[in-house]
PDB file of C-alpha atoms and ligand atoms in Angstrom:
ATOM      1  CA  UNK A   1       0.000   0.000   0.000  1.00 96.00           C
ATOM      2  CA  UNK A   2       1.029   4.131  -0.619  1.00 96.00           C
ATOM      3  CA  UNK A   3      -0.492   6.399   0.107  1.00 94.00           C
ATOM      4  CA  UNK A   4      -1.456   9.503  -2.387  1.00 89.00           C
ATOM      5  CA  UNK A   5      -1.979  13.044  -1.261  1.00 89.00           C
ATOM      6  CA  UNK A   6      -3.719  15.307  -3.715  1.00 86.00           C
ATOM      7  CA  UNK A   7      -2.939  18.613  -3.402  1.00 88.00           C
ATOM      8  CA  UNK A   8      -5.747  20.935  -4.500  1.00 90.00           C
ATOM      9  CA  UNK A   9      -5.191  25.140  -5.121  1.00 91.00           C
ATOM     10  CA  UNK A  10      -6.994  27.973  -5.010  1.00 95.00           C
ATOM     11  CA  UNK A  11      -6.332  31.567  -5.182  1.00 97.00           C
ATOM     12  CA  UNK A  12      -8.546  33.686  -2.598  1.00 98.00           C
ATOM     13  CA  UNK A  13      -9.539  36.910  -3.137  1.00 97.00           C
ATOM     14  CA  UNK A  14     -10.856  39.357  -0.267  1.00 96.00           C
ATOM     15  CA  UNK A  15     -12.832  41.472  -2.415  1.00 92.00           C
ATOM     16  CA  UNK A  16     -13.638  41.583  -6.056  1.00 91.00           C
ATOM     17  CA  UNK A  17     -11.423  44.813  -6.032  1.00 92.00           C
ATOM     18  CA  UNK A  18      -8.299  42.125  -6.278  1.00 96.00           C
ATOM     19  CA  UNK A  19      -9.628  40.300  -9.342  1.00 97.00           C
ATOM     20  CA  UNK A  20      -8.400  41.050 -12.839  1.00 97.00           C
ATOM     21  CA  UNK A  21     -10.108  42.793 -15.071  1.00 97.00           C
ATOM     22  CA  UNK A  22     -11.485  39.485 -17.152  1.00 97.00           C
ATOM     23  CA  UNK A  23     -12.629  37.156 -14.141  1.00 98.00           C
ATOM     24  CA  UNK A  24     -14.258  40.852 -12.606  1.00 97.00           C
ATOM     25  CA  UNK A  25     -16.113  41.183 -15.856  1.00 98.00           C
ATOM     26  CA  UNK A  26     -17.072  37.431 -15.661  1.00 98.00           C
ATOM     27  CA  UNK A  27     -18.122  37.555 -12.751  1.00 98.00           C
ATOM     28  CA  UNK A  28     -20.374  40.895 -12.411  1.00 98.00           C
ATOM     29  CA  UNK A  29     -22.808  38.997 -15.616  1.00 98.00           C
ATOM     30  CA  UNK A  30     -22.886  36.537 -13.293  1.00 98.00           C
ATOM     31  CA  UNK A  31     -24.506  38.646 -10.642  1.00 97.00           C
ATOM     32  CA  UNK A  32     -26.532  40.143 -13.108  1.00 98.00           C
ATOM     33  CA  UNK A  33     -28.069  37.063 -14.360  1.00 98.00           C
ATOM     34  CA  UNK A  34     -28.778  35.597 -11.085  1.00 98.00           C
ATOM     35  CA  UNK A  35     -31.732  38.132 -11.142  1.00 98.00           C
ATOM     36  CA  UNK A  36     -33.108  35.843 -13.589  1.00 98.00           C
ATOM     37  CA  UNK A  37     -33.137  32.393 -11.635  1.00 98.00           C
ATOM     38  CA  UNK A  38     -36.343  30.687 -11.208  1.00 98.00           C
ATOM     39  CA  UNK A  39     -36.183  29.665  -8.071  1.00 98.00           C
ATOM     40  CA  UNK A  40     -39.637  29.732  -6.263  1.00 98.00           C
ATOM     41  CA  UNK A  41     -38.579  27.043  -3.455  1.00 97.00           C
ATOM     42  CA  UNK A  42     -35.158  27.832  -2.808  1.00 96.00           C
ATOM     43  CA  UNK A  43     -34.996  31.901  -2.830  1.00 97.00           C
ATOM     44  CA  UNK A  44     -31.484  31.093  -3.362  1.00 97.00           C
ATOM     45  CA  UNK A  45     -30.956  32.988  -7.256  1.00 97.00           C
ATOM     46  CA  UNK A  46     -27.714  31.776  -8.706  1.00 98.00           C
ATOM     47  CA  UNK A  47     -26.108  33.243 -12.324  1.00 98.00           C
ATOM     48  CA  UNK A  48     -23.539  31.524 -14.034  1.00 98.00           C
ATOM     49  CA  UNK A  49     -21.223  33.239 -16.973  1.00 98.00           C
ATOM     50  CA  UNK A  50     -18.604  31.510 -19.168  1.00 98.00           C
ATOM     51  CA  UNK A  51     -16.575  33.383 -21.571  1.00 98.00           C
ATOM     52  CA  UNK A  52     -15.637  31.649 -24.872  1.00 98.00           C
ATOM     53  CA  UNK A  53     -12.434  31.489 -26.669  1.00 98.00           C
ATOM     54  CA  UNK A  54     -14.369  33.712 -29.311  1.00 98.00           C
ATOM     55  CA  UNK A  55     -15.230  36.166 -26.584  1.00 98.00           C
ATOM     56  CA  UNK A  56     -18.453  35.274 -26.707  1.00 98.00           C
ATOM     57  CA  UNK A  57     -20.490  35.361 -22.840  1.00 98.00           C
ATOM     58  CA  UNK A  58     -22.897  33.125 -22.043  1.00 98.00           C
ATOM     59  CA  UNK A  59     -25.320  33.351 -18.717  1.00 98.00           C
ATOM     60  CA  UNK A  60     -27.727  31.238 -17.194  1.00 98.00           C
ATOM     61  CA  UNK A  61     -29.410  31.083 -13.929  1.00 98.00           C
ATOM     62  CA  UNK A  62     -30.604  28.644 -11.748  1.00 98.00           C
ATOM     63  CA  UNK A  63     -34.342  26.838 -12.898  1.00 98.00           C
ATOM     64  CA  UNK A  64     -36.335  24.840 -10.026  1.00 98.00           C
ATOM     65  CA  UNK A  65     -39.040  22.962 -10.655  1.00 98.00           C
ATOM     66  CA  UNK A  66     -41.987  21.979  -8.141  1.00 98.00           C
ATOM     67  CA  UNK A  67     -40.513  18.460  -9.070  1.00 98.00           C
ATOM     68  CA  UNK A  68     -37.191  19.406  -7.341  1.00 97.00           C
ATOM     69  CA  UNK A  69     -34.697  17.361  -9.030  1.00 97.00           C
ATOM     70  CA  UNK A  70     -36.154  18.529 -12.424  1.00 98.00           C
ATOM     71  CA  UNK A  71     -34.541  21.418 -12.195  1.00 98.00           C
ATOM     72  CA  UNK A  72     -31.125  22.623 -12.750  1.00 98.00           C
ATOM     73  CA  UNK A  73     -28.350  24.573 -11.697  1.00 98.00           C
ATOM     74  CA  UNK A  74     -27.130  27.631 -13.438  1.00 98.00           C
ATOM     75  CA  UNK A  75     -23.706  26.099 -14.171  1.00 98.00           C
ATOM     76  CA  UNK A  76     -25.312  23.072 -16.051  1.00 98.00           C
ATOM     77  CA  UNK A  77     -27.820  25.501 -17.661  1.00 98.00           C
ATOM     78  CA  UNK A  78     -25.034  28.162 -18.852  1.00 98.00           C
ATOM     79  CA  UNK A  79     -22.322  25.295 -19.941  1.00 98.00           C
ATOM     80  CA  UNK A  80     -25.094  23.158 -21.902  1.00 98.00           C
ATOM     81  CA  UNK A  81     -26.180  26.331 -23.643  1.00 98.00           C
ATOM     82  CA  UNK A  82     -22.812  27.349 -24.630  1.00 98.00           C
ATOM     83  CA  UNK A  83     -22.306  23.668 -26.016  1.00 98.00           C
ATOM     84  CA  UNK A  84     -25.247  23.247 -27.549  1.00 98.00           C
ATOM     85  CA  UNK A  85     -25.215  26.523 -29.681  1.00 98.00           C
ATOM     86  CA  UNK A  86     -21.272  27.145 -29.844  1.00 98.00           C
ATOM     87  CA  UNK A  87     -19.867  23.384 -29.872  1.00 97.00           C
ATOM     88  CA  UNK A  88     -16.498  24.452 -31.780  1.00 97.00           C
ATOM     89  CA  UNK A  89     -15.914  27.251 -29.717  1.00 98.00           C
ATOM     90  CA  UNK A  90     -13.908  26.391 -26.119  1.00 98.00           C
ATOM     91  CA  UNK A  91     -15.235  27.245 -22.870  1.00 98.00           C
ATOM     92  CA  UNK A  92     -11.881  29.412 -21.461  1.00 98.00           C
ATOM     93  CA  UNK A  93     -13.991  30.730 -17.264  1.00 98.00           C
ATOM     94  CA  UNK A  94     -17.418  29.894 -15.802  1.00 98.00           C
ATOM     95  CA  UNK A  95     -18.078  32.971 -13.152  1.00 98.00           C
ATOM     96  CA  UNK A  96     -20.030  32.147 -10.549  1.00 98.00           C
ATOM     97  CA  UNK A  97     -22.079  34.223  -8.215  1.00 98.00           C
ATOM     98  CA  UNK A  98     -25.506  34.495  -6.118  1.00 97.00           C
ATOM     99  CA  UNK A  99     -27.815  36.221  -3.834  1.00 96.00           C
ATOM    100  CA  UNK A 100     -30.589  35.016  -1.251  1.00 96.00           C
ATOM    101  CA  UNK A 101     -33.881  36.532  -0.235  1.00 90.00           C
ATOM    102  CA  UNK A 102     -33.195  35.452   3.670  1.00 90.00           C
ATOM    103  CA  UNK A 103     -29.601  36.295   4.420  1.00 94.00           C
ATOM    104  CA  UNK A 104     -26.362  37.617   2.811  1.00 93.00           C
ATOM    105  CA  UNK A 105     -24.410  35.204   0.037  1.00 92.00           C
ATOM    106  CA  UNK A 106     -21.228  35.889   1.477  1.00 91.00           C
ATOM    107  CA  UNK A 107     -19.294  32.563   1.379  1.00 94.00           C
ATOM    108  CA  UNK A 108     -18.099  32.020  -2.457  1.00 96.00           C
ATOM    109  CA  UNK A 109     -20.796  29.329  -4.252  1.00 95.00           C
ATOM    110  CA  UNK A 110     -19.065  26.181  -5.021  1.00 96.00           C
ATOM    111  CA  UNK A 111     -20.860  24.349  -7.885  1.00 98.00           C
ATOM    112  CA  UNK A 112     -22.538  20.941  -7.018  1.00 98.00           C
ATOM    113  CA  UNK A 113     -20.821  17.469  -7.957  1.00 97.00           C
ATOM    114  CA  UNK A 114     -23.143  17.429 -11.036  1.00 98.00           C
ATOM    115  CA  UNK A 115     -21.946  20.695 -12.156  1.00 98.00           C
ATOM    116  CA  UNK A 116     -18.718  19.826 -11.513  1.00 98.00           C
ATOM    117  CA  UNK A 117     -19.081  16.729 -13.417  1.00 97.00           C
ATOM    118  CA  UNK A 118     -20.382  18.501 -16.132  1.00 98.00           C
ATOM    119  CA  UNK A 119     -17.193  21.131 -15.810  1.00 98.00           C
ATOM    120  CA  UNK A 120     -14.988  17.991 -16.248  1.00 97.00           C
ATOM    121  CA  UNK A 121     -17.011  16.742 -19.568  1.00 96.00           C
ATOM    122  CA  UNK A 122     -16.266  19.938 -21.548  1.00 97.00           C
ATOM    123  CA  UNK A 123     -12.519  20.112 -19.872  1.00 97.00           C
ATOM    124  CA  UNK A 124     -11.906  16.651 -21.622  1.00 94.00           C
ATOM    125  CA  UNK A 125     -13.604  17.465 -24.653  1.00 95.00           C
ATOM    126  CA  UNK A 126     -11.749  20.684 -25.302  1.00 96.00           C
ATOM    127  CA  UNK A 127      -8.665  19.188 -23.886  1.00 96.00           C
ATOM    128  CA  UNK A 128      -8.737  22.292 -21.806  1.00 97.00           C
ATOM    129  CA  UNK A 129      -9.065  23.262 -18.468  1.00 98.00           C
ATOM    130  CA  UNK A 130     -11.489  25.870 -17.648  1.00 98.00           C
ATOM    131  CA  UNK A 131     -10.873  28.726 -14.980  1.00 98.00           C
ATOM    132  CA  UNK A 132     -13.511  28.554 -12.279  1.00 98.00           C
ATOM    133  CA  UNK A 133     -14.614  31.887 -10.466  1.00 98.00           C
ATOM    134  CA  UNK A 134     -16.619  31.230  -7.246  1.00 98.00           C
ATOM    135  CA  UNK A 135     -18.074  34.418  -5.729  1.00 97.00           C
ATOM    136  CA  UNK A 136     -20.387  35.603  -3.306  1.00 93.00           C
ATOM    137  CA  UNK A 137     -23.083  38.669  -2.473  1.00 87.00           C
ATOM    138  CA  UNK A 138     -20.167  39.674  -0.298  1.00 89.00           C
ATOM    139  CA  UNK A 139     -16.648  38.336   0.999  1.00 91.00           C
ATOM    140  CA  UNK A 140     -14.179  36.465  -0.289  1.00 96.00           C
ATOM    141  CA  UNK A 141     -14.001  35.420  -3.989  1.00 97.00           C
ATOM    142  CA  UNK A 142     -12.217  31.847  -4.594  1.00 98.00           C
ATOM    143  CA  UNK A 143     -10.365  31.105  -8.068  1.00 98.00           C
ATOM    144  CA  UNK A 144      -8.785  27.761  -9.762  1.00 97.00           C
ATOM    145  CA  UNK A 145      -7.496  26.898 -12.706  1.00 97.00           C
ATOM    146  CA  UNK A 146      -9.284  24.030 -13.656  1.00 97.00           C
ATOM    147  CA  UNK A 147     -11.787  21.056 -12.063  1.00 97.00           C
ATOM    148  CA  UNK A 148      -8.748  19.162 -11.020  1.00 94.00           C
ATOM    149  CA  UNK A 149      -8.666  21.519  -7.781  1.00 95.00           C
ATOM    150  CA  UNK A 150     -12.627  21.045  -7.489  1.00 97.00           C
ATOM    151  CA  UNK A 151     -13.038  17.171  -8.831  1.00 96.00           C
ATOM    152  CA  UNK A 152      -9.346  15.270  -7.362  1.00 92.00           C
ATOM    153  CA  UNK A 153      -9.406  11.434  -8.692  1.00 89.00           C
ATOM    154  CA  UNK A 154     -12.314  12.487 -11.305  1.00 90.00           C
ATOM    155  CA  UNK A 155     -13.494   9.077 -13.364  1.00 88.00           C
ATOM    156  CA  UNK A 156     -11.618   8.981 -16.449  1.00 78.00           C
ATOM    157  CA  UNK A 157     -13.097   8.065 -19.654  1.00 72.00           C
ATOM    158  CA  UNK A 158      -9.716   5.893 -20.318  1.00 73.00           C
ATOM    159  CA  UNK A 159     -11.903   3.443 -17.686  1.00 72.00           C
ATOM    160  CA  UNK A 160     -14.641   3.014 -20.055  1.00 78.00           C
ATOM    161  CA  UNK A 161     -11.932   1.611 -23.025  1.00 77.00           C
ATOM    162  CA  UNK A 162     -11.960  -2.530 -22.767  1.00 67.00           C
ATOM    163  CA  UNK A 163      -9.729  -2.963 -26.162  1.00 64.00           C
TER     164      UNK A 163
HETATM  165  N1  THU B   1     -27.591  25.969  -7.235  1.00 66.98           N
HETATM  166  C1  THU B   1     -26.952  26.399  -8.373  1.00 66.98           C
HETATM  167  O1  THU B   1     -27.602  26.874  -9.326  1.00 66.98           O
HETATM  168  N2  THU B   1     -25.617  26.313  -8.428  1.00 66.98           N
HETATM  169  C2  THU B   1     -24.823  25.903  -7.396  1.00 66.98           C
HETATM  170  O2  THU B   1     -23.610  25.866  -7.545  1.00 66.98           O
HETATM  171  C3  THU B   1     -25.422  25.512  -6.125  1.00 66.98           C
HETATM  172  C4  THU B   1     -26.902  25.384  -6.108  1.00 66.98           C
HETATM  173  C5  THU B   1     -29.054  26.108  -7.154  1.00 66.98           C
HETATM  174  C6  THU B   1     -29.828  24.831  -7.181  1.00 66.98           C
HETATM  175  C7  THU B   1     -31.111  25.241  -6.493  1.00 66.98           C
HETATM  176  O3  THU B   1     -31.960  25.865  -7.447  1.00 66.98           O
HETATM  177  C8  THU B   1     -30.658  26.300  -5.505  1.00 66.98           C
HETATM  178  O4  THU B   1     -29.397  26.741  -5.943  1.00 66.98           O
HETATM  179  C9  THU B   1     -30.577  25.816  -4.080  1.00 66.98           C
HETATM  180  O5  THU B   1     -29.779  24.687  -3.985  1.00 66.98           O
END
């Protein structure tokens, strides 16, 4: 037996005052398009923004459903969107940010295991990493470079080859 230590980084920001110019840009659509979540249940709106190689932004926010697990997260919904209309063109950041009816947002949003799943798909397909910008109503703002740092010992499609 070894043992294997995976060591996972992230750069911290204490305001969004620290960011560059791209992630701040990034990551202010996200705020703005949290206003647009759906979310009736949770009160908890979440926006999402990628920039594409192209320049391109996409948004998307989160969409419940009285069915809860019908619904999806503003991650999936901004990275599918980007896919499904720009395949060709790589994802380079996904911004991430939210706001709550109850109480202040003010530890940076982390996307789900799903989302990060998804996150890994278009990594592999692009062959790419993709910067990940986790903010927050208020306080710190959390950075990596890829979904290695989010995802450690992620299933690899090389498992799913039997030749
Ligand atoms: N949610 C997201 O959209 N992204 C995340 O990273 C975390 C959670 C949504 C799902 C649900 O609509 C609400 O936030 C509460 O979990």
């Amino acid at each position: 037996m070894k043992k294997v230590d995976h060591i996972v980084s992230l750069e911290v920001y204490s305001s969004a005052k620290e960011l560059n110019e791209a992630d701040l840009e990034l990551l202010n659509k996200a705020k703005e398009i949290s206003k647009s979540a759906y979310a009736p249940y949770s009160q908890f709106y979440v926006g999402a923004a990628l920039r594409l190689k192209s320049g391109k932004i996409i948004t998307g926010s989160n969409q419940e459903n009285v069915a809860y697990p019908s619904g999806l997260c503003a991650e999936r919904v901004a990275i599918f969107y980007a896919n499904a209309q720009f395949p060709t063109d790589e994802v380079e950041a996904i911004a991430i940010n939210a706001h709550a009816e109850k109480f202040d947002v003010s530890h940076p949003i982390s996307p789900c295991g799903s989302c990060r799943q998804a996150i890994a798909e278009y990594e592999i397909k692009q062959k790419k990493e993709i910067r990940i910008i986790m903010g927050a109503n208020t306080g710190e703002i959390h950075v990596c470079s890829g979904i290695k740092s989010l995802l450690p010992f992620m299933f690899n499609e090389e498992e799913l080859k039997n030749d």
